[in-house]
Amino acid sequence: MAVLRTLVCLTAIGMFMELAMAANHTVGGASGGWDTSTDLQSWVASQTFAVGDNLIFQYTPNHDVHEVTKADHDSCQTSSPLQTYTDGNTVIPLTSPGKRYFICGTLGHCSQGMQIEIDTLATSTPPSASPSPSSPPSASPAPETSPSPANTPESAPGSPLSPDAPSAESPTLASPPTSSANKSSFRTCLTLGFGLVLMVLLAL
């Protein structure tokens, strides 16, 4: 009985982890949509797509969604789509890595910007944070001249000439955490929470 409970628990945890790792990408973002007024290319560039994620198109009846080949995407050709969707709320699972192409089949809309290229990655591991930009190289110091001993002032402690003076360089600011890292932490916490609740229920 205990072995059966353990197997059920592990299976459920795996399912919860898969659900927590998946992300839903609404085309155009919260302030846009699948239409001619949204900068869809900028939205695509801001996203990271991975296997298991869902691509969500929300649109009005004067639009539709055609999945096409790269050649038809580049030429806005709508005569031979791979798939056509017209329900107004299309959810497309990203089930395999690689590139997929979508355009609007309404006459003229593709050439007005309603075309996107989705590059799906094999895993949903967020990219590592970019290192802080290095400080610009300082200019080469001018050659020093040897002043006469009589004209050389003594370097007082704390003065700009003193070797004990604190450095004026400002500290390098740490890069803020990326949104992908925050999303990964949230998913991990959600998964662990589901798993703990399930284990408690099975132990009763």
PDB file of C-alpha atoms in Angstrom:
ATOM      1  CA  MET A   1       0.000   0.000   0.000  1.00  0.00           C
ATOM      2  CA  ALA A   2       2.804   2.377   0.899  1.00  0.00           C
ATOM      3  CA  VAL A   3       4.553   1.651  -2.422  1.00  0.00           C
ATOM      4  CA  LEU A   4       1.326   2.401  -4.335  1.00  0.00           C
ATOM      5  CA  ARG A   5       0.898   5.699  -2.495  1.00  0.00           C
ATOM      6  CA  THR A   6       4.478   6.641  -3.284  1.00  0.00           C
ATOM      7  CA  LEU A   7       4.021   5.892  -7.000  1.00  0.00           C
ATOM      8  CA  VAL A   8       0.782   7.876  -7.145  1.00  0.00           C
ATOM      9  CA  CYS A   9       2.433  10.757  -5.339  1.00  0.00           C
ATOM     10  CA  LEU A  10       5.431  10.820  -7.684  1.00  0.00           C
ATOM     11  CA  THR A  11       3.187  10.668 -10.752  1.00  0.00           C
ATOM     12  CA  ALA A  12       1.047  13.534  -9.504  1.00  0.00           C
ATOM     13  CA  ILE A  13       4.100  15.630  -8.653  1.00  0.00           C
ATOM     14  CA  GLY A  14       5.443  15.060 -12.160  1.00  0.00           C
ATOM     15  CA  MET A  15       2.134  16.202 -13.662  1.00  0.00           C
ATOM     16  CA  PHE A  16       2.089  19.311 -11.483  1.00  0.00           C
ATOM     17  CA  MET A  17       5.662  20.113 -12.447  1.00  0.00           C
ATOM     18  CA  GLU A  18       4.809  19.863 -16.139  1.00  0.00           C
ATOM     19  CA  LEU A  19       1.809  22.156 -15.702  1.00  0.00           C
ATOM     20  CA  ALA A  20       3.787  24.649 -13.652  1.00  0.00           C
ATOM     21  CA  MET A  21       6.618  24.767 -16.160  1.00  0.00           C
ATOM     22  CA  ALA A  22       4.303  25.456 -19.121  1.00  0.00           C
ATOM     23  CA  ALA A  23       3.671  29.082 -20.016  1.00  0.00           C
ATOM     24  CA  ASN A  24       0.805  30.686 -21.923  1.00  0.00           C
ATOM     25  CA  HIS A  25       1.833  33.351 -24.433  1.00  0.00           C
ATOM     26  CA  THR A  26      -1.057  35.589 -25.498  1.00  0.00           C
ATOM     27  CA  VAL A  27      -0.027  37.017 -28.859  1.00  0.00           C
ATOM     28  CA  GLY A  28       0.469  40.780 -28.624  1.00  0.00           C
ATOM     29  CA  GLY A  29       0.678  40.833 -24.838  1.00  0.00           C
ATOM     30  CA  ALA A  30      -1.682  42.370 -22.286  1.00  0.00           C
ATOM     31  CA  SER A  31      -1.822  45.736 -24.082  1.00  0.00           C
ATOM     32  CA  GLY A  32      -2.085  44.359 -27.631  1.00  0.00           C
ATOM     33  CA  GLY A  33      -3.506  41.494 -29.619  1.00  0.00           C
ATOM     34  CA  TRP A  34      -3.643  39.700 -32.947  1.00  0.00           C
ATOM     35  CA  ASP A  35      -4.421  42.839 -34.985  1.00  0.00           C
ATOM     36  CA  THR A  36      -2.816  45.396 -37.299  1.00  0.00           C
ATOM     37  CA  SER A  37      -2.236  47.993 -34.563  1.00  0.00           C
ATOM     38  CA  THR A  38       0.068  45.858 -32.364  1.00  0.00           C
ATOM     39  CA  ASP A  39       3.827  45.716 -32.920  1.00  0.00           C
ATOM     40  CA  LEU A  40       3.895  41.925 -33.124  1.00  0.00           C
ATOM     41  CA  GLN A  41       7.590  41.716 -34.053  1.00  0.00           C
ATOM     42  CA  SER A  42       8.626  43.520 -30.863  1.00  0.00           C
ATOM     43  CA  TRP A  43       6.341  41.279 -28.823  1.00  0.00           C
ATOM     44  CA  VAL A  44       7.885  38.112 -30.306  1.00  0.00           C
ATOM     45  CA  ALA A  45      11.397  39.434 -29.624  1.00  0.00           C
ATOM     46  CA  SER A  46      10.503  39.926 -25.939  1.00  0.00           C
ATOM     47  CA  GLN A  47       9.331  36.325 -25.439  1.00  0.00           C
ATOM     48  CA  THR A  48      11.051  32.975 -24.888  1.00  0.00           C
ATOM     49  CA  PHE A  49       9.072  30.019 -26.234  1.00  0.00           C
ATOM     50  CA  ALA A  50       9.692  26.451 -25.063  1.00  0.00           C
ATOM     51  CA  VAL A  51       8.239  23.012 -25.686  1.00  0.00           C
ATOM     52  CA  GLY A  52       5.107  22.618 -23.549  1.00  0.00           C
ATOM     53  CA  ASP A  53       4.101  26.286 -23.797  1.00  0.00           C
ATOM     54  CA  ASN A  54       0.865  27.461 -25.422  1.00  0.00           C
ATOM     55  CA  LEU A  55       0.472  30.180 -28.044  1.00  0.00           C
ATOM     56  CA  ILE A  56      -2.863  31.999 -27.641  1.00  0.00           C
ATOM     57  CA  PHE A  57      -4.406  34.097 -30.423  1.00  0.00           C
ATOM     58  CA  GLN A  58      -7.333  36.311 -29.433  1.00  0.00           C
ATOM     59  CA  TYR A  59      -8.957  38.215 -32.300  1.00  0.00           C
ATOM     60  CA  THR A  60     -12.137  39.682 -33.747  1.00  0.00           C
ATOM     61  CA  PRO A  61     -14.167  38.117 -36.601  1.00  0.00           C
ATOM     62  CA  ASN A  62     -12.398  40.227 -39.257  1.00  0.00           C
ATOM     63  CA  HIS A  63      -9.160  38.319 -38.522  1.00  0.00           C
ATOM     64  CA  ASP A  64      -8.094  34.685 -38.587  1.00  0.00           C
ATOM     65  CA  VAL A  65      -4.907  32.665 -38.060  1.00  0.00           C
ATOM     66  CA  HIS A  66      -3.088  30.770 -40.792  1.00  0.00           C
ATOM     67  CA  GLU A  67      -0.111  28.561 -39.981  1.00  0.00           C
ATOM     68  CA  VAL A  68       2.066  28.603 -43.091  1.00  0.00           C
ATOM     69  CA  THR A  69       5.496  27.688 -44.397  1.00  0.00           C
ATOM     70  CA  LYS A  70       8.434  30.091 -44.171  1.00  0.00           C
ATOM     71  CA  ALA A  71       8.135  30.915 -47.875  1.00  0.00           C
ATOM     72  CA  ASP A  72       4.432  31.787 -47.540  1.00  0.00           C
ATOM     73  CA  HIS A  73       5.144  33.750 -44.362  1.00  0.00           C
ATOM     74  CA  ASP A  74       7.810  35.835 -46.070  1.00  0.00           C
ATOM     75  CA  SER A  75       5.619  36.484 -49.135  1.00  0.00           C
ATOM     76  CA  CYS A  76       2.316  36.837 -47.220  1.00  0.00           C
ATOM     77  CA  GLN A  77       0.840  34.025 -49.310  1.00  0.00           C
ATOM     78  CA  THR A  78      -2.457  32.728 -47.879  1.00  0.00           C
ATOM     79  CA  SER A  79      -3.590  30.311 -50.595  1.00  0.00           C
ATOM     80  CA  SER A  80      -2.126  27.108 -49.120  1.00  0.00           C
ATOM     81  CA  PRO A  81      -2.001  27.274 -45.310  1.00  0.00           C
ATOM     82  CA  LEU A  82      -0.912  24.312 -43.197  1.00  0.00           C
ATOM     83  CA  GLN A  83      -3.718  25.052 -40.715  1.00  0.00           C
ATOM     84  CA  THR A  84      -6.482  27.669 -40.517  1.00  0.00           C
ATOM     85  CA  TYR A  85      -8.195  28.892 -37.329  1.00  0.00           C
ATOM     86  CA  THR A  86     -11.238  31.186 -37.128  1.00  0.00           C
ATOM     87  CA  ASP A  87     -12.681  30.652 -33.624  1.00  0.00           C
ATOM     88  CA  GLY A  88     -11.446  33.982 -32.198  1.00  0.00           C
ATOM     89  CA  ASN A  89      -9.625  32.350 -29.273  1.00  0.00           C
ATOM     90  CA  THR A  90      -7.104  29.920 -30.757  1.00  0.00           C
ATOM     91  CA  VAL A  91      -4.763  27.964 -28.462  1.00  0.00           C
ATOM     92  CA  ILE A  92      -1.826  26.324 -30.239  1.00  0.00           C
ATOM     93  CA  PRO A  93       0.375  23.979 -28.138  1.00  0.00           C
ATOM     94  CA  LEU A  94       4.091  24.214 -28.880  1.00  0.00           C
ATOM     95  CA  THR A  95       4.853  20.497 -28.837  1.00  0.00           C
ATOM     96  CA  SER A  96       8.252  20.354 -30.552  1.00  0.00           C
ATOM     97  CA  PRO A  97      11.326  22.556 -30.946  1.00  0.00           C
ATOM     98  CA  GLY A  98      11.824  24.546 -34.120  1.00  0.00           C
ATOM     99  CA  LYS A  99      10.316  27.463 -36.018  1.00  0.00           C
ATOM    100  CA  ARG A 100       6.642  27.929 -36.888  1.00  0.00           C
ATOM    101  CA  TYR A 101       5.056  30.695 -38.932  1.00  0.00           C
ATOM    102  CA  PHE A 102       1.662  32.395 -38.571  1.00  0.00           C
ATOM    103  CA  ILE A 103      -0.090  35.099 -40.587  1.00  0.00           C
ATOM    104  CA  CYS A 104      -3.541  36.637 -40.835  1.00  0.00           C
ATOM    105  CA  GLY A 105      -5.444  35.439 -43.901  1.00  0.00           C
ATOM    106  CA  THR A 106      -7.501  38.620 -44.319  1.00  0.00           C
ATOM    107  CA  LEU A 107      -6.485  40.469 -47.468  1.00  0.00           C
ATOM    108  CA  GLY A 108      -3.717  42.988 -46.760  1.00  0.00           C
ATOM    109  CA  HIS A 109      -3.361  42.257 -43.046  1.00  0.00           C
ATOM    110  CA  CYS A 110      -0.169  40.201 -43.345  1.00  0.00           C
ATOM    111  CA  SER A 111       1.602  43.010 -45.214  1.00  0.00           C
ATOM    112  CA  GLN A 112       0.437  45.382 -42.452  1.00  0.00           C
ATOM    113  CA  GLY A 113       2.363  43.402 -39.842  1.00  0.00           C
ATOM    114  CA  MET A 114       0.134  40.482 -38.878  1.00  0.00           C
ATOM    115  CA  GLN A 115       2.808  37.832 -39.297  1.00  0.00           C
ATOM    116  CA  ILE A 116       4.995  36.206 -36.653  1.00  0.00           C
ATOM    117  CA  GLU A 117       7.811  33.672 -36.561  1.00  0.00           C
ATOM    118  CA  ILE A 118       7.884  31.533 -33.397  1.00  0.00           C
ATOM    119  CA  ASP A 119      11.159  29.819 -32.487  1.00  0.00           C
ATOM    120  CA  THR A 120      10.418  27.123 -29.904  1.00  0.00           C
ATOM    121  CA  LEU A 121      13.299  25.953 -27.703  1.00  0.00           C
ATOM    122  CA  ALA A 122      13.707  22.371 -26.512  1.00  0.00           C
ATOM    123  CA  THR A 123      13.606  23.302 -22.813  1.00  0.00           C
ATOM    124  CA  SER A 124      12.131  26.067 -20.703  1.00  0.00           C
ATOM    125  CA  THR A 125      15.343  26.753 -18.766  1.00  0.00           C
ATOM    126  CA  PRO A 126      15.613  30.548 -18.475  1.00  0.00           C
ATOM    127  CA  PRO A 127      18.732  32.183 -19.898  1.00  0.00           C
ATOM    128  CA  SER A 128      21.397  33.136 -17.397  1.00  0.00           C
ATOM    129  CA  ALA A 129      21.470  36.747 -16.304  1.00  0.00           C
ATOM    130  CA  SER A 130      23.754  38.959 -18.290  1.00  0.00           C
ATOM    131  CA  PRO A 131      26.813  40.127 -16.359  1.00  0.00           C
ATOM    132  CA  SER A 132      27.035  43.721 -15.306  1.00  0.00           C
ATOM    133  CA  PRO A 133      28.588  45.908 -17.969  1.00  0.00           C
ATOM    134  CA  SER A 134      32.230  46.455 -17.258  1.00  0.00           C
ATOM    135  CA  SER A 135      33.495  49.915 -16.466  1.00  0.00           C
ATOM    136  CA  PRO A 136      34.922  51.780 -19.465  1.00  0.00           C
ATOM    137  CA  PRO A 137      38.693  51.639 -19.681  1.00  0.00           C
ATOM    138  CA  SER A 138      40.360  54.599 -18.096  1.00  0.00           C
ATOM    139  CA  ALA A 139      42.491  56.857 -20.205  1.00  0.00           C
ATOM    140  CA  SER A 140      46.214  56.200 -20.187  1.00  0.00           C
ATOM    141  CA  PRO A 141      47.933  58.475 -17.645  1.00  0.00           C
ATOM    142  CA  ALA A 142      50.157  61.184 -18.976  1.00  0.00           C
ATOM    143  CA  PRO A 143      53.892  60.661 -18.520  1.00  0.00           C
ATOM    144  CA  GLU A 144      55.014  61.839 -15.132  1.00  0.00           C
ATOM    145  CA  THR A 145      57.640  64.524 -14.784  1.00  0.00           C
ATOM    146  CA  SER A 146      59.998  64.492 -11.878  1.00  0.00           C
ATOM    147  CA  PRO A 147      59.436  67.697  -9.883  1.00  0.00           C
ATOM    148  CA  SER A 148      62.266  69.174  -7.942  1.00  0.00           C
ATOM    149  CA  PRO A 149      62.355  68.212  -4.273  1.00  0.00           C
ATOM    150  CA  ALA A 150      61.904  71.814  -3.254  1.00  0.00           C
ATOM    151  CA  ASN A 151      58.576  72.167  -5.068  1.00  0.00           C
ATOM    152  CA  THR A 152      57.106  68.790  -4.118  1.00  0.00           C
ATOM    153  CA  PRO A 153      54.386  69.169  -1.437  1.00  0.00           C
ATOM    154  CA  GLU A 154      53.971  66.572   1.233  1.00  0.00           C
ATOM    155  CA  SER A 155      50.921  64.360   0.665  1.00  0.00           C
ATOM    156  CA  ALA A 156      48.612  64.829   3.601  1.00  0.00           C
ATOM    157  CA  PRO A 157      46.447  61.910   4.726  1.00  0.00           C
ATOM    158  CA  GLY A 158      43.070  62.084   3.062  1.00  0.00           C
ATOM    159  CA  SER A 159      44.220  64.543   0.424  1.00  0.00           C
ATOM    160  CA  PRO A 160      43.721  63.727  -3.297  1.00  0.00           C
ATOM    161  CA  LEU A 161      47.449  63.018  -3.621  1.00  0.00           C
ATOM    162  CA  SER A 162      47.579  60.675  -0.661  1.00  0.00           C
ATOM    163  CA  PRO A 163      47.773  56.953  -1.404  1.00  0.00           C
ATOM    164  CA  ASP A 164      45.432  56.441   1.572  1.00  0.00           C
ATOM    165  CA  ALA A 165      42.658  58.529  -0.010  1.00  0.00           C
ATOM    166  CA  PRO A 166      39.501  56.529  -0.672  1.00  0.00           C
ATOM    167  CA  SER A 167      38.772  55.633  -4.274  1.00  0.00           C
ATOM    168  CA  ALA A 168      36.239  57.844  -6.041  1.00  0.00           C
ATOM    169  CA  GLU A 169      35.019  55.025  -8.215  1.00  0.00           C
ATOM    170  CA  SER A 170      31.331  54.332  -7.833  1.00  0.00           C
ATOM    171  CA  PRO A 171      30.313  50.717  -7.131  1.00  0.00           C
ATOM    172  CA  THR A 172      29.014  48.711 -10.022  1.00  0.00           C
ATOM    173  CA  LEU A 173      25.285  48.251  -9.714  1.00  0.00           C
ATOM    174  CA  ALA A 174      24.072  44.678  -9.792  1.00  0.00           C
ATOM    175  CA  SER A 175      21.874  43.740 -12.697  1.00  0.00           C
ATOM    176  CA  PRO A 176      18.206  43.292 -11.708  1.00  0.00           C
ATOM    177  CA  PRO A 177      16.927  39.772 -11.884  1.00  0.00           C
ATOM    178  CA  THR A 178      15.401  38.886 -15.242  1.00  0.00           C
ATOM    179  CA  SER A 179      11.693  38.246 -15.667  1.00  0.00           C
ATOM    180  CA  SER A 180      12.516  34.702 -16.844  1.00  0.00           C
ATOM    181  CA  ALA A 181      14.318  33.973 -13.540  1.00  0.00           C
ATOM    182  CA  ASN A 182      11.334  35.327 -11.548  1.00  0.00           C
ATOM    183  CA  LYS A 183       8.984  33.169 -13.613  1.00  0.00           C
ATOM    184  CA  SER A 184      11.152  30.082 -12.973  1.00  0.00           C
ATOM    185  CA  SER A 185      11.209  30.740  -9.197  1.00  0.00           C
ATOM    186  CA  PHE A 186       7.434  31.146  -9.129  1.00  0.00           C
ATOM    187  CA  ARG A 187       6.928  27.901 -11.038  1.00  0.00           C
ATOM    188  CA  THR A 188       9.285  26.036  -8.701  1.00  0.00           C
ATOM    189  CA  CYS A 189       7.460  27.330  -5.593  1.00  0.00           C
ATOM    190  CA  LEU A 190       4.104  26.436  -7.115  1.00  0.00           C
ATOM    191  CA  THR A 191       5.268  22.920  -7.940  1.00  0.00           C
ATOM    192  CA  LEU A 192       6.684  22.306  -4.465  1.00  0.00           C
ATOM    193  CA  GLY A 193       3.484  23.618  -2.870  1.00  0.00           C
ATOM    194  CA  PHE A 194       1.298  21.254  -4.907  1.00  0.00           C
ATOM    195  CA  GLY A 195       3.604  18.356  -4.157  1.00  0.00           C
ATOM    196  CA  LEU A 196       3.581  18.956  -0.372  1.00  0.00           C
ATOM    197  CA  VAL A 197      -0.213  19.269  -0.255  1.00  0.00           C
ATOM    198  CA  LEU A 198      -0.621  16.040  -2.222  1.00  0.00           C
ATOM    199  CA  MET A 199       1.828  14.146   0.004  1.00  0.00           C
ATOM    200  CA  VAL A 200      -0.071  15.281   3.137  1.00  0.00           C
ATOM    201  CA  LEU A 201      -3.383  14.179   1.645  1.00  0.00           C
ATOM    202  CA  LEU A 202      -2.020  10.764   0.674  1.00  0.00           C
ATOM    203  CA  ALA A 203      -0.497  10.260   4.119  1.00  0.00           C
ATOM    204  CA  LEU A 204      -3.918  10.670   5.821  1.00  0.00           C
TER     205      LEU A 204
END
